One Martini backbone bead per residue (centre of mass of N, CA, C, O) as a GRO file, in nm:
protein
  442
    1UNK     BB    1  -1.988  -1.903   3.456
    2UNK     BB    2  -2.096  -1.613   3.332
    3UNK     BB    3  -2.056  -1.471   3.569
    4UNK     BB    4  -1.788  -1.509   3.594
    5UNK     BB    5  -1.652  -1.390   3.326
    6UNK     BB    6  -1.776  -1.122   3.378
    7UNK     BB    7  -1.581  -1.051   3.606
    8UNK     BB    8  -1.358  -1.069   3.465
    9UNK     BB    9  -1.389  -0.862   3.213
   10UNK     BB   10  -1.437  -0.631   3.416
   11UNK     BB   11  -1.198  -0.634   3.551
   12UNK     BB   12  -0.983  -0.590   3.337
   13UNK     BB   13  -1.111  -0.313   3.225
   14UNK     BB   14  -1.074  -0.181   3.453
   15UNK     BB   15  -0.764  -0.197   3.452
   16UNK     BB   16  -0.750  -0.043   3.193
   17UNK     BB   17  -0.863   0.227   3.253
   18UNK     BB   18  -0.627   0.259   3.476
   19UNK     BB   19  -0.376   0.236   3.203
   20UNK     BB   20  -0.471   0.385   2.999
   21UNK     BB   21  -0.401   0.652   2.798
   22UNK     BB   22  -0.426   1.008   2.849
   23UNK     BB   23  -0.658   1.089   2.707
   24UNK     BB   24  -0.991   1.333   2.552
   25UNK     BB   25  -1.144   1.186   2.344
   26UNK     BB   26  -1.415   1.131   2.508
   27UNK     BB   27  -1.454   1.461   2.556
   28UNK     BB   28  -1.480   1.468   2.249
   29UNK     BB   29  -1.577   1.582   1.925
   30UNK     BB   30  -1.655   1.470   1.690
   31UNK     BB   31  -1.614   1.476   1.304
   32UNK     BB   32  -1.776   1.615   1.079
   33UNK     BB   33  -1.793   1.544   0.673
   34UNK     BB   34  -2.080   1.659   0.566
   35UNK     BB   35  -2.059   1.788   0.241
   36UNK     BB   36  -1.743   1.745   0.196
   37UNK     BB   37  -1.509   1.828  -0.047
   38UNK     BB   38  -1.259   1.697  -0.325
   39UNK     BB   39  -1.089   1.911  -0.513
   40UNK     BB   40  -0.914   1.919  -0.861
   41UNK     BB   41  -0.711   2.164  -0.982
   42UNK     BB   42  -0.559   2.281  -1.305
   43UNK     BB   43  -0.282   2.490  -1.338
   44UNK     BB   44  -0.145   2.623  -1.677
   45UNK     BB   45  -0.014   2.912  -1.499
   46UNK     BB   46   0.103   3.142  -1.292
   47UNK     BB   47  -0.165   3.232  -1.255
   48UNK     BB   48  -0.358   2.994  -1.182
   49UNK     BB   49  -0.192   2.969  -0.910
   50UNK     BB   50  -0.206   3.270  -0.779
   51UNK     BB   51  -0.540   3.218  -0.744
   52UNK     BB   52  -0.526   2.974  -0.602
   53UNK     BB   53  -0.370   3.104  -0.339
   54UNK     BB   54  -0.595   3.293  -0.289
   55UNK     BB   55  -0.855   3.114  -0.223
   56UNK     BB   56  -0.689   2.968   0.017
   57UNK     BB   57  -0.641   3.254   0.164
   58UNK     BB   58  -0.963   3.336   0.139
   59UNK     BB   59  -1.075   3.061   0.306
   60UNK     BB   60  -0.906   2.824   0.438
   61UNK     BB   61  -0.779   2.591   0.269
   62UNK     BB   62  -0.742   2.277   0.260
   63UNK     BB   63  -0.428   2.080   0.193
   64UNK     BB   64  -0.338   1.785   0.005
   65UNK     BB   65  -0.208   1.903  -0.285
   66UNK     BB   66   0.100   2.046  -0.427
   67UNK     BB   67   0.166   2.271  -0.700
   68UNK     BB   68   0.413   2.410  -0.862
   69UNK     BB   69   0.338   2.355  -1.169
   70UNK     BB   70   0.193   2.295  -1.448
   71UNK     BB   71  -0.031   2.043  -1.470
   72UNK     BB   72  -0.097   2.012  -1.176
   73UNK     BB   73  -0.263   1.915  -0.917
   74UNK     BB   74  -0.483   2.085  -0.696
   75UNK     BB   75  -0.589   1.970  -0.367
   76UNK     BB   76  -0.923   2.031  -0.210
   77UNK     BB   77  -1.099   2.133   0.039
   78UNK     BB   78  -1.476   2.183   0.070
   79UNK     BB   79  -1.695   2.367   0.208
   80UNK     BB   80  -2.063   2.391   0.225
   81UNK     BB   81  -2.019   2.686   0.204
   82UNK     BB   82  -1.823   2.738  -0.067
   83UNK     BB   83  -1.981   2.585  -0.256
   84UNK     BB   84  -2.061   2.802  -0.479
   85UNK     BB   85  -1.858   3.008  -0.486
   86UNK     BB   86  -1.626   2.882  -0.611
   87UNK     BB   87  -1.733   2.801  -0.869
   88UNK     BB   88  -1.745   3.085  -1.008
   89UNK     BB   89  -1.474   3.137  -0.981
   90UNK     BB   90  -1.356   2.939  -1.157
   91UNK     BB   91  -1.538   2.987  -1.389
   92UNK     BB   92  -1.425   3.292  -1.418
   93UNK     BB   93  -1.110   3.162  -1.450
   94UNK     BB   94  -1.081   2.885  -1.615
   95UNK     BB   95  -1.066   2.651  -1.437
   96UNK     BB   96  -1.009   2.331  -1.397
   97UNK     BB   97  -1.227   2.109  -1.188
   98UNK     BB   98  -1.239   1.802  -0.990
   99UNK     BB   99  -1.477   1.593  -0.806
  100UNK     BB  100  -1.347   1.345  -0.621
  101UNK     BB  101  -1.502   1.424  -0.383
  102UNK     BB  102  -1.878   1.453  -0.297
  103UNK     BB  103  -1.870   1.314   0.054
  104UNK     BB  104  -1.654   1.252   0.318
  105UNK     BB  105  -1.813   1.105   0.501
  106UNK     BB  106  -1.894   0.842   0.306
  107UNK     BB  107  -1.622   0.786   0.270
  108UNK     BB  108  -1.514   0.714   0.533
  109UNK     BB  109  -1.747   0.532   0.617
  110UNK     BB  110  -1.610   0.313   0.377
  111UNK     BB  111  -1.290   0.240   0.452
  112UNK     BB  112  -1.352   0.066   0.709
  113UNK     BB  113  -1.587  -0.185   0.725
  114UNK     BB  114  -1.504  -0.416   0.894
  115UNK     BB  115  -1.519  -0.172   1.166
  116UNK     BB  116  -1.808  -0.039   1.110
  117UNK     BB  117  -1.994   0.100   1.327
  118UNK     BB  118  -2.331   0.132   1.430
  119UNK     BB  119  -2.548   0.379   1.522
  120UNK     BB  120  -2.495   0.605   1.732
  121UNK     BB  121  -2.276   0.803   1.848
  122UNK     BB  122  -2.275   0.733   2.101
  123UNK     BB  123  -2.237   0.418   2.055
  124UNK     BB  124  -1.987   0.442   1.915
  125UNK     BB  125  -1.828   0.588   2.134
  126UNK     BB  126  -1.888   0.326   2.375
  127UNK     BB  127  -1.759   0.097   2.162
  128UNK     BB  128  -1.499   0.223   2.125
  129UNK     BB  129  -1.391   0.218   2.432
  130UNK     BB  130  -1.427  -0.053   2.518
  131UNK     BB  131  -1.266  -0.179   2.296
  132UNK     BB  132  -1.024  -0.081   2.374
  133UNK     BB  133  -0.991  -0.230   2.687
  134UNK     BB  134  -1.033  -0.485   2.560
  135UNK     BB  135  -0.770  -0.494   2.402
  136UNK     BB  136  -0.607  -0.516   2.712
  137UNK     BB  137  -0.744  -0.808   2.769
  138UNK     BB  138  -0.640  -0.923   2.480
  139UNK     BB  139  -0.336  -0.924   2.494
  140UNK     BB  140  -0.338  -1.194   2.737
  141UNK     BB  141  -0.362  -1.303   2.500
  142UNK     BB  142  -0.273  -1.555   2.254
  143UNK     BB  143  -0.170  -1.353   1.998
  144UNK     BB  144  -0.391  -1.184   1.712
  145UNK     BB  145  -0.555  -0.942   1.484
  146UNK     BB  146  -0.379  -0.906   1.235
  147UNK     BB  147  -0.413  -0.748   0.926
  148UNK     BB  148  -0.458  -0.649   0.541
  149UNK     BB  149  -0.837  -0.534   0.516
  150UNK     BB  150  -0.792  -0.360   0.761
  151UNK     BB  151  -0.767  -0.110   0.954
  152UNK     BB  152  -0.577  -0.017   1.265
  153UNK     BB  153  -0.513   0.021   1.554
  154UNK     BB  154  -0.264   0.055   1.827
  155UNK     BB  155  -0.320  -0.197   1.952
  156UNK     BB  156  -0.312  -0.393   1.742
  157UNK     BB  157  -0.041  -0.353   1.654
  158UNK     BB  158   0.099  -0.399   1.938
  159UNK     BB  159  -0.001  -0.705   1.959
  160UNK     BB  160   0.177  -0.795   1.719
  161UNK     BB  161   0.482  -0.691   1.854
  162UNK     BB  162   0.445  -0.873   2.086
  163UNK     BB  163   0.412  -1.154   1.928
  164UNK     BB  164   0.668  -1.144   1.771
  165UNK     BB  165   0.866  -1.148   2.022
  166UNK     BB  166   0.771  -1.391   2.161
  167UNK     BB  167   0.782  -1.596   1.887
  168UNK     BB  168   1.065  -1.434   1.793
  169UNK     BB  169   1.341  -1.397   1.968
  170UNK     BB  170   1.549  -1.386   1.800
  171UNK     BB  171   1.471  -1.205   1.574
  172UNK     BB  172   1.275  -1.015   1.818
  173UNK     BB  173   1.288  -0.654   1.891
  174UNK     BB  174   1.130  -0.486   2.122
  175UNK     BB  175   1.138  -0.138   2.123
  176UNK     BB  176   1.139   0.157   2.362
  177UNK     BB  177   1.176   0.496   2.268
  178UNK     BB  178   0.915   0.633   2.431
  179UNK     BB  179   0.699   0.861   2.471
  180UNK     BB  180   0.415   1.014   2.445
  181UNK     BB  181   0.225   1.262   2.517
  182UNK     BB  182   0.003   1.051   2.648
  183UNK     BB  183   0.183   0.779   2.703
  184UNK     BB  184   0.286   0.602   2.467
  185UNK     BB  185   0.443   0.396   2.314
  186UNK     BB  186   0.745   0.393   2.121
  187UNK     BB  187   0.789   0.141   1.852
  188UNK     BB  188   1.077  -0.083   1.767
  189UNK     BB  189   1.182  -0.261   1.583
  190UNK     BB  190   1.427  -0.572   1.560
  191UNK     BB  191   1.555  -0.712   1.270
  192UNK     BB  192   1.761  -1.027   1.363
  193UNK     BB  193   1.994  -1.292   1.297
  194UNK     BB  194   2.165  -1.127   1.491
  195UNK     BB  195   2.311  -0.961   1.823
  196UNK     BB  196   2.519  -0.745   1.744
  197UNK     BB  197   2.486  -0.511   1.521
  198UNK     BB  198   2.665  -0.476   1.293
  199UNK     BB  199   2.545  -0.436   1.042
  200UNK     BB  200   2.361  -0.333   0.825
  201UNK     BB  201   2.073  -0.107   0.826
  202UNK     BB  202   1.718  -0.062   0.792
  203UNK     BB  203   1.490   0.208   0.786
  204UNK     BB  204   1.112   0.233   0.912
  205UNK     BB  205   0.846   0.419   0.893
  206UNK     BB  206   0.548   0.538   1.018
  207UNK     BB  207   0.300   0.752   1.123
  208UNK     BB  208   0.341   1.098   1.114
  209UNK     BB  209   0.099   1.115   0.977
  210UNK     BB  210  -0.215   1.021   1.086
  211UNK     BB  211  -0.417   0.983   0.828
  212UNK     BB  212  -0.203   0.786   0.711
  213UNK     BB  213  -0.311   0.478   0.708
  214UNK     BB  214  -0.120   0.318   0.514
  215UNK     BB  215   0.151   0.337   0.643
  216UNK     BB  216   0.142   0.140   0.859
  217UNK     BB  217   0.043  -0.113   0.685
  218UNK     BB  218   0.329  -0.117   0.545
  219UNK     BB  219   0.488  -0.128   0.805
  220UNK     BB  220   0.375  -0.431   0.901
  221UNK     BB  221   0.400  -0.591   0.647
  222UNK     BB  222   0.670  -0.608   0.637
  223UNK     BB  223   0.735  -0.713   0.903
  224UNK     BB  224   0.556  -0.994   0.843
  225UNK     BB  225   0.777  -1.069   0.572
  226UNK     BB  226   1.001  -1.117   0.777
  227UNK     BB  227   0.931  -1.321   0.970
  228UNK     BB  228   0.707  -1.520   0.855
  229UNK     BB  229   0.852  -1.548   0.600
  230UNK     BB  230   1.084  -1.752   0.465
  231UNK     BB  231   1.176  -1.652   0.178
  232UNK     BB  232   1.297  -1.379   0.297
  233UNK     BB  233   1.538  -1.425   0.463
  234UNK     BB  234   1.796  -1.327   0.251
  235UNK     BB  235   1.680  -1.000   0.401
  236UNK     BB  236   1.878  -1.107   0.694
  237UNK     BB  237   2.196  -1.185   0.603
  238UNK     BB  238   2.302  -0.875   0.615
  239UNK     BB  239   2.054  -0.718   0.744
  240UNK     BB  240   1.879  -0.502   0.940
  241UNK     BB  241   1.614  -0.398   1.081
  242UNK     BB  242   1.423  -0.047   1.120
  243UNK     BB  243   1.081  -0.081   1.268
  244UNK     BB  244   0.782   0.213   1.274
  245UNK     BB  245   0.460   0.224   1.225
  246UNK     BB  246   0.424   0.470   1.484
  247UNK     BB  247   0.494   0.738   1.567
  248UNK     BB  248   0.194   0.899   1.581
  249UNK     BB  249  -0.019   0.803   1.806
  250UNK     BB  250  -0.208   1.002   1.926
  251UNK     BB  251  -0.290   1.087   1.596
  252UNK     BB  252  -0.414   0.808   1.495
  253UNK     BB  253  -0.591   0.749   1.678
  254UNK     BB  254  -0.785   1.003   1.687
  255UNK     BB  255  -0.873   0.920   1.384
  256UNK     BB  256  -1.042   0.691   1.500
  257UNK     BB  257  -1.241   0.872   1.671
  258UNK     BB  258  -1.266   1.177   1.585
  259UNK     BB  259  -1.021   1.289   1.352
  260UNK     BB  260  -0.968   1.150   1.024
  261UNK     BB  261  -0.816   1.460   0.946
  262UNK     BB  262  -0.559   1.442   1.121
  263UNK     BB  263  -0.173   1.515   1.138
  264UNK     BB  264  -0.049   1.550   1.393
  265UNK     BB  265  -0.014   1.610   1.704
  266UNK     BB  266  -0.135   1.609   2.080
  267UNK     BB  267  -0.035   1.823   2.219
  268UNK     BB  268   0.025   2.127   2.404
  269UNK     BB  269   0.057   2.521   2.289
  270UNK     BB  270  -0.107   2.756   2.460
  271UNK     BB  271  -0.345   2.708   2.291
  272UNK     BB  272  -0.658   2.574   2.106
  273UNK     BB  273  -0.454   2.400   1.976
  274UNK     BB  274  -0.307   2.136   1.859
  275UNK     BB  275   0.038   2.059   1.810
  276UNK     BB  276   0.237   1.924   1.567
  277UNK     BB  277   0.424   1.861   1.306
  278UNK     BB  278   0.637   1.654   1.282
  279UNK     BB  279   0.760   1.707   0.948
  280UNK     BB  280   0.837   2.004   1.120
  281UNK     BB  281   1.077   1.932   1.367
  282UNK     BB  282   1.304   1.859   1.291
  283UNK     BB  283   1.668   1.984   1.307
  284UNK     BB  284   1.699   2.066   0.952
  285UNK     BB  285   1.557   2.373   0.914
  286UNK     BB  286   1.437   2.468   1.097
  287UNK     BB  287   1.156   2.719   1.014
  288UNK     BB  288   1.106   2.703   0.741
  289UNK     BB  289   0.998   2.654   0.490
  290UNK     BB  290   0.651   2.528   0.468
  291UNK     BB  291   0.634   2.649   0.733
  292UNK     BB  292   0.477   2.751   1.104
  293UNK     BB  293   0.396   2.975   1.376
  294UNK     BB  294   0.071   2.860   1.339
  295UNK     BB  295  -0.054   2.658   1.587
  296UNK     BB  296  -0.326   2.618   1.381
  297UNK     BB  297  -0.139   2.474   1.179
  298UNK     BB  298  -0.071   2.213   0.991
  299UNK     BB  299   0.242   2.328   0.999
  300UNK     BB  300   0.353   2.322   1.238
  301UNK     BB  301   0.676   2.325   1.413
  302UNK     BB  302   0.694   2.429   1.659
  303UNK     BB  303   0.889   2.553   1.890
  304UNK     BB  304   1.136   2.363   1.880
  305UNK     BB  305   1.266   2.136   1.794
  306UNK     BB  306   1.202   1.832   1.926
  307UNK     BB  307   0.915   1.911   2.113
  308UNK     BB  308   0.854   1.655   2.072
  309UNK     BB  309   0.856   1.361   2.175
  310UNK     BB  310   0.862   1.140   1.905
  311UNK     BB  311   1.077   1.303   1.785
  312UNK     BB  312   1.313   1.289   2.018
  313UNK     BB  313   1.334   1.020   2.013
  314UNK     BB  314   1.379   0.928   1.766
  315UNK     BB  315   1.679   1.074   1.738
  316UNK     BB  316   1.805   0.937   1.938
  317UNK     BB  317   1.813   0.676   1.830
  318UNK     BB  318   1.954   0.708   1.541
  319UNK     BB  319   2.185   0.835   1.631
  320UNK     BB  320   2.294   0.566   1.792
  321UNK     BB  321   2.267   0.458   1.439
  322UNK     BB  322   2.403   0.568   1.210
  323UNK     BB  323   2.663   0.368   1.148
  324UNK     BB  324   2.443   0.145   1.041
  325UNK     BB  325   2.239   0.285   0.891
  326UNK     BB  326   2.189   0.344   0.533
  327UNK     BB  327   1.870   0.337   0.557
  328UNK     BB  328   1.582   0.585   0.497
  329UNK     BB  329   1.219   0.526   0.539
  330UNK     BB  330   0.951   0.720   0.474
  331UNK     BB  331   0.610   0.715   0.530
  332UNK     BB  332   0.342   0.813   0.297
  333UNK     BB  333   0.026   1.016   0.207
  334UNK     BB  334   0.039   1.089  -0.134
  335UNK     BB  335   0.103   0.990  -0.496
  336UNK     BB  336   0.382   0.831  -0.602
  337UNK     BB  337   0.700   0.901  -0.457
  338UNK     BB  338   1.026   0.945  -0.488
  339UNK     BB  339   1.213   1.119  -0.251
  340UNK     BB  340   1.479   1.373  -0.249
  341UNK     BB  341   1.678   1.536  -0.102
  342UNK     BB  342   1.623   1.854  -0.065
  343UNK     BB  343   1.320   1.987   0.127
  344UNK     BB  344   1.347   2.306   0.189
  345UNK     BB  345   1.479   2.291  -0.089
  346UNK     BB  346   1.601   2.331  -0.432
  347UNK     BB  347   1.819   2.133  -0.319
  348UNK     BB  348   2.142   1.902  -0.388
  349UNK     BB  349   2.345   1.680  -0.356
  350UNK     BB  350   2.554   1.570  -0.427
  351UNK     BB  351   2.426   1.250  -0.427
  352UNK     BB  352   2.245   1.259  -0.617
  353UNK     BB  353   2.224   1.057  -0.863
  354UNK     BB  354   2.293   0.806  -0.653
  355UNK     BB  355   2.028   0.820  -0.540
  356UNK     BB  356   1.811   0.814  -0.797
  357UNK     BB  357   1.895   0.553  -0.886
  358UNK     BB  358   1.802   0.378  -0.663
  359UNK     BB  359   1.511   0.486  -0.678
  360UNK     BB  360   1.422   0.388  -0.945
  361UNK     BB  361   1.517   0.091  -0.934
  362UNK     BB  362   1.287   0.034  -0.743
  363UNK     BB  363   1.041   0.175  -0.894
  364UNK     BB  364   1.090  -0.068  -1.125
  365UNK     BB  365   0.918  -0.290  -0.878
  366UNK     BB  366   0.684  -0.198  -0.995
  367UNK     BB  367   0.337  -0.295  -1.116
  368UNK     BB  368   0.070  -0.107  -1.036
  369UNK     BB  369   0.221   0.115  -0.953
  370UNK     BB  370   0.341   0.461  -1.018
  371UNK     BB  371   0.668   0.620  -0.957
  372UNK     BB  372   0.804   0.945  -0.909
  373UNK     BB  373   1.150   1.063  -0.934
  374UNK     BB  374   1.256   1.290  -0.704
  375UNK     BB  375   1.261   1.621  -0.570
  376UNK     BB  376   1.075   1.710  -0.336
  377UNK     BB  377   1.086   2.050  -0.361
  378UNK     BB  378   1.042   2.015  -0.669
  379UNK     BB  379   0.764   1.815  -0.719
  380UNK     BB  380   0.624   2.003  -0.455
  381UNK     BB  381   0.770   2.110  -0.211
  382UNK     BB  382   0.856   2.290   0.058
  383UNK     BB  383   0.978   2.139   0.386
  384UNK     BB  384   1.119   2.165   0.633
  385UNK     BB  385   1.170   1.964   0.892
  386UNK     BB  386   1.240   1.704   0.787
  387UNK     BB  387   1.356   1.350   0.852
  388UNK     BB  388   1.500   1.293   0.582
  389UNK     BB  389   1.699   1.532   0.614
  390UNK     BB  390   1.804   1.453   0.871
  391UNK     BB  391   1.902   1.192   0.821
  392UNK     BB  392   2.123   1.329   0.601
  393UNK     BB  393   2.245   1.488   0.745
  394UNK     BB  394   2.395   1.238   0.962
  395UNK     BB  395   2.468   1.050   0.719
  396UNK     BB  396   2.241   0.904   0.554
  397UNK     BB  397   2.259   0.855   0.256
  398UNK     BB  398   1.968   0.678   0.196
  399UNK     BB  399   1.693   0.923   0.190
  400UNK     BB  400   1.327   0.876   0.175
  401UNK     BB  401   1.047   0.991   0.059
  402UNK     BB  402   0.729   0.799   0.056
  403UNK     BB  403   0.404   0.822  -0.143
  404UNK     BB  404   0.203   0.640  -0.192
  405UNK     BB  405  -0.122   0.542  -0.239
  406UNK     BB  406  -0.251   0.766  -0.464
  407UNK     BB  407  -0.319   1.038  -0.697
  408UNK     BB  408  -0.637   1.132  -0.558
  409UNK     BB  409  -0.937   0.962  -0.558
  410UNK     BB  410  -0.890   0.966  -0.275
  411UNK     BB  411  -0.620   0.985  -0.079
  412UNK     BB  412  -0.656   0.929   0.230
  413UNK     BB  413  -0.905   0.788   0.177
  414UNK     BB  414  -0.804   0.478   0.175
  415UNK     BB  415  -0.948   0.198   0.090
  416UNK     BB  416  -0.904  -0.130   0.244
  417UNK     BB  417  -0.887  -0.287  -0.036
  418UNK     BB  418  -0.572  -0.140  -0.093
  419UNK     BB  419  -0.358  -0.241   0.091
  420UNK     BB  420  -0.266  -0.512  -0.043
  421UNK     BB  421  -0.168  -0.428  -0.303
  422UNK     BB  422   0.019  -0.193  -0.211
  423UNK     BB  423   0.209  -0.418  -0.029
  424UNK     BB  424   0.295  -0.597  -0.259
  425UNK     BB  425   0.415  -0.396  -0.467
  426UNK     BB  426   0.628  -0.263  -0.232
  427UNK     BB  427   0.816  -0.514  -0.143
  428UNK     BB  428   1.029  -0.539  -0.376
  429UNK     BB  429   1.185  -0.281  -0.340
  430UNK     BB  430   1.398  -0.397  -0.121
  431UNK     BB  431   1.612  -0.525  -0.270
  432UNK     BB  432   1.759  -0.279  -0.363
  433UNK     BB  433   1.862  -0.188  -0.068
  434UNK     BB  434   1.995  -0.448   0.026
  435UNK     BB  435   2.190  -0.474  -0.219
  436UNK     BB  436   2.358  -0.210  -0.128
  437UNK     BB  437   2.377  -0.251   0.212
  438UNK     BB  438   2.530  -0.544   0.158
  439UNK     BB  439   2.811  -0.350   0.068
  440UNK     BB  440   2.843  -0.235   0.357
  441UNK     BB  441   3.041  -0.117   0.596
  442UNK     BB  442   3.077  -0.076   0.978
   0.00000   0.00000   0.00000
């Protein structure tokens, strides 16, 4: 008996890697973050941002969050090779900044413990491998391993969003709206208690930037609270609800095989980086401010809007649902902000006011985390094609984008302990959304 087992075990395994999208995160080096740390500068006045600027610039680091104006911090990715130079130009500029992540690596190692392998590095990596291909299948099994507790790879989102397509028919349609890069669907749930299409309906989205591990966590989350919970009913009776948890599967992947703080997409781009941000991909001011033409650069817009697979399906099927979608929330993180148009530039839409009043309301339902609400540009930096932008040129009236939690002490690498806390804070503000979109007819 034990031997029949493993032969269907190796059988179906044999399967999934026959299967399998083609990525090469297998033949690619892990990413270690051992010694790197993550700074937090706080500039006074226009001097002391312009040295932080030039800092950046003449170091080429990486920068985790951007302050426009006084008083705000800039947090820094830095390597063990600058960190000793760097305390002293600070300390000669006066300039106060505080070590909030004093070892990336050991922070990335304890965020997700739950499912954090010991061992070898190979042992890590055949383990890592082993495991997908066995996700598919388990995947033939009945059920799910989804949880809130702890963070998820691409195979558990998707075998959650397949049970309950399987086990929710009526309310439950899982649309494919095309593949990404490497080969994966990219998935649209679609939650309503009628079959017309009629209703008024709210999008969101998750994982546009891949390191964002909290996004598709709540936006999964969201899910799960839409259907399983019987009590949420209320918020399906006027509205359908488009929830994508994953733009960019094959960057959350990589994420979790090779580099945890991966952010773009993994494309192709004719030079020896991979990839284009995704959230400057979008088709409206493509190409301006905060974007780069430096296809190695965390930045980069791609080749021509909707270059990538990703941004192109996602486009093509919303705008198909324009006179619909009624309300657009892309979920980032970090920082606690809900964002309003335009982000290309300082500039406010004629219905500023009225997105600001709505996005104030949603964030006074939050109870444990405080969220900022104002122009994204202005709180923020500049950066052309964004999602939000694009989905508002098009006429989504209520588009925001909001950034998670914490406001910098993990930064990305948010504990899987905070999960749940995030997922249950941020769920009551969608009320103030559905009571909006409830009155609006199509």
């Amino acid at each position: 008996m034990t031997l029949l087992l493993a032969i269907v075990v190796f059988s179906c395994v044999f399967v999934a890697c026959q299967t399998a999208p083609q990525d090469q995160s297998w033949t690619e080096d892990v990413v270690s973050y051992s010694g790197f740390q993550l700074w937090s500068a706080t500039p006074r006045n226009k001097t002391e941002r312009e040295f932080l600027l030039k800092i950046r610039q003449d170091y080429e680091l990486e920068v985790w969050r951007e302050s426009r104006s006084d008083n705000r911090p800039v947090d820094l990715l830095i390597s063990p090779d600058f960190q000793t130079e760097l305390k002293l130009r600070l300390a000669d500029a006066q300039i106060p900044y505080e070590v909030k992540i004093a070892d990336m690596q050991t922070e990335i190692n304890n965020e997700n413990p739950n499912i954090t392998d010991s061992g070898t590095e190979f042992e890590n990596r055949f383990t890592t491998r082993f495991k997908r291909y066995m996700a598919a299948f388990i995947s033939f099994i009945p059920g799910h391993k989804m949880d809130w507790n702890s963070y998820h790879r691409v195979d558990d989102i998707y075998g959650y969003l397949n049970y309950l397509a399987d086990t929710y028919p009526r309310l439950v349609q899982l649309v494919s709206v095309g593949s990404s890069y490497e080969g994966r669907p990219l998935y649209v749930v679609r939650i309503s208690s009628s079959s017309s299409g009629t209703k008024p309906a709210i999008w969101i989205d998750g994982g546009i930037h891949a390191r964002e591990w909290i996004s598709p966590a709540v936006a999964t989350y969201i899910i799960q609270q839409l259907v399983e919970v019987a009590d949420n009913e209320r918020l399906l009776r006027n509205v359908d609800w488009y929830i994508m948890p994953v733009m960019n599967p094959d960057g959350y992947e990589y994420t979790h095989v090779n580099n945890r703080l991966w952010r773009k997409t993994r494309s192709m781009t004719g030079s020896r980086c991979r990839g284009a941000d995704p959230n400057r991909n979008f088709g409206y001011q493509w190409g301006g401010k905060g974007t780069s033409r430096d296809k190695c650069s965390e930045i980069y817009h791609g080749s021509n809007a909707f270059s990538e697979p990703e941004t192109r399906a996602v486009s093509n099927f919303i705008s198909g649902k324009a006179n619909q979608i009624q309300v657009y929330l892309t979920l980032h993180s970090y920082g606690q902000y809900l964002l309003i148009p335009w982000g290309y530039a300082v500039e406010y839409p004629a219905d500023y006011n009225e997105m600001r009043d709505l996005a104030k309301a949603a964030a006074s339902k939050f109870r444990r985390y405080k969220y900022t609400v104002g122009n994204s540009a202005d709180l923020l930096y500049p950066a052309a094609g964004g999602s939000d932008d694009w989905a508002k040129s098009i006429g989504i009236k209520y588009s925001y984008t909001v950034e998670l939690a914490d406001t910098g002490r993990h930064g990305f690498i948010l504990p899987a302990s905070f999960i749940q806390p995030v997922c249950e804070d941020f769920f009551p503000a969608l009320e103030v959304f559905v009571d909006k979109v409830a009155t609006i007819k199509v």
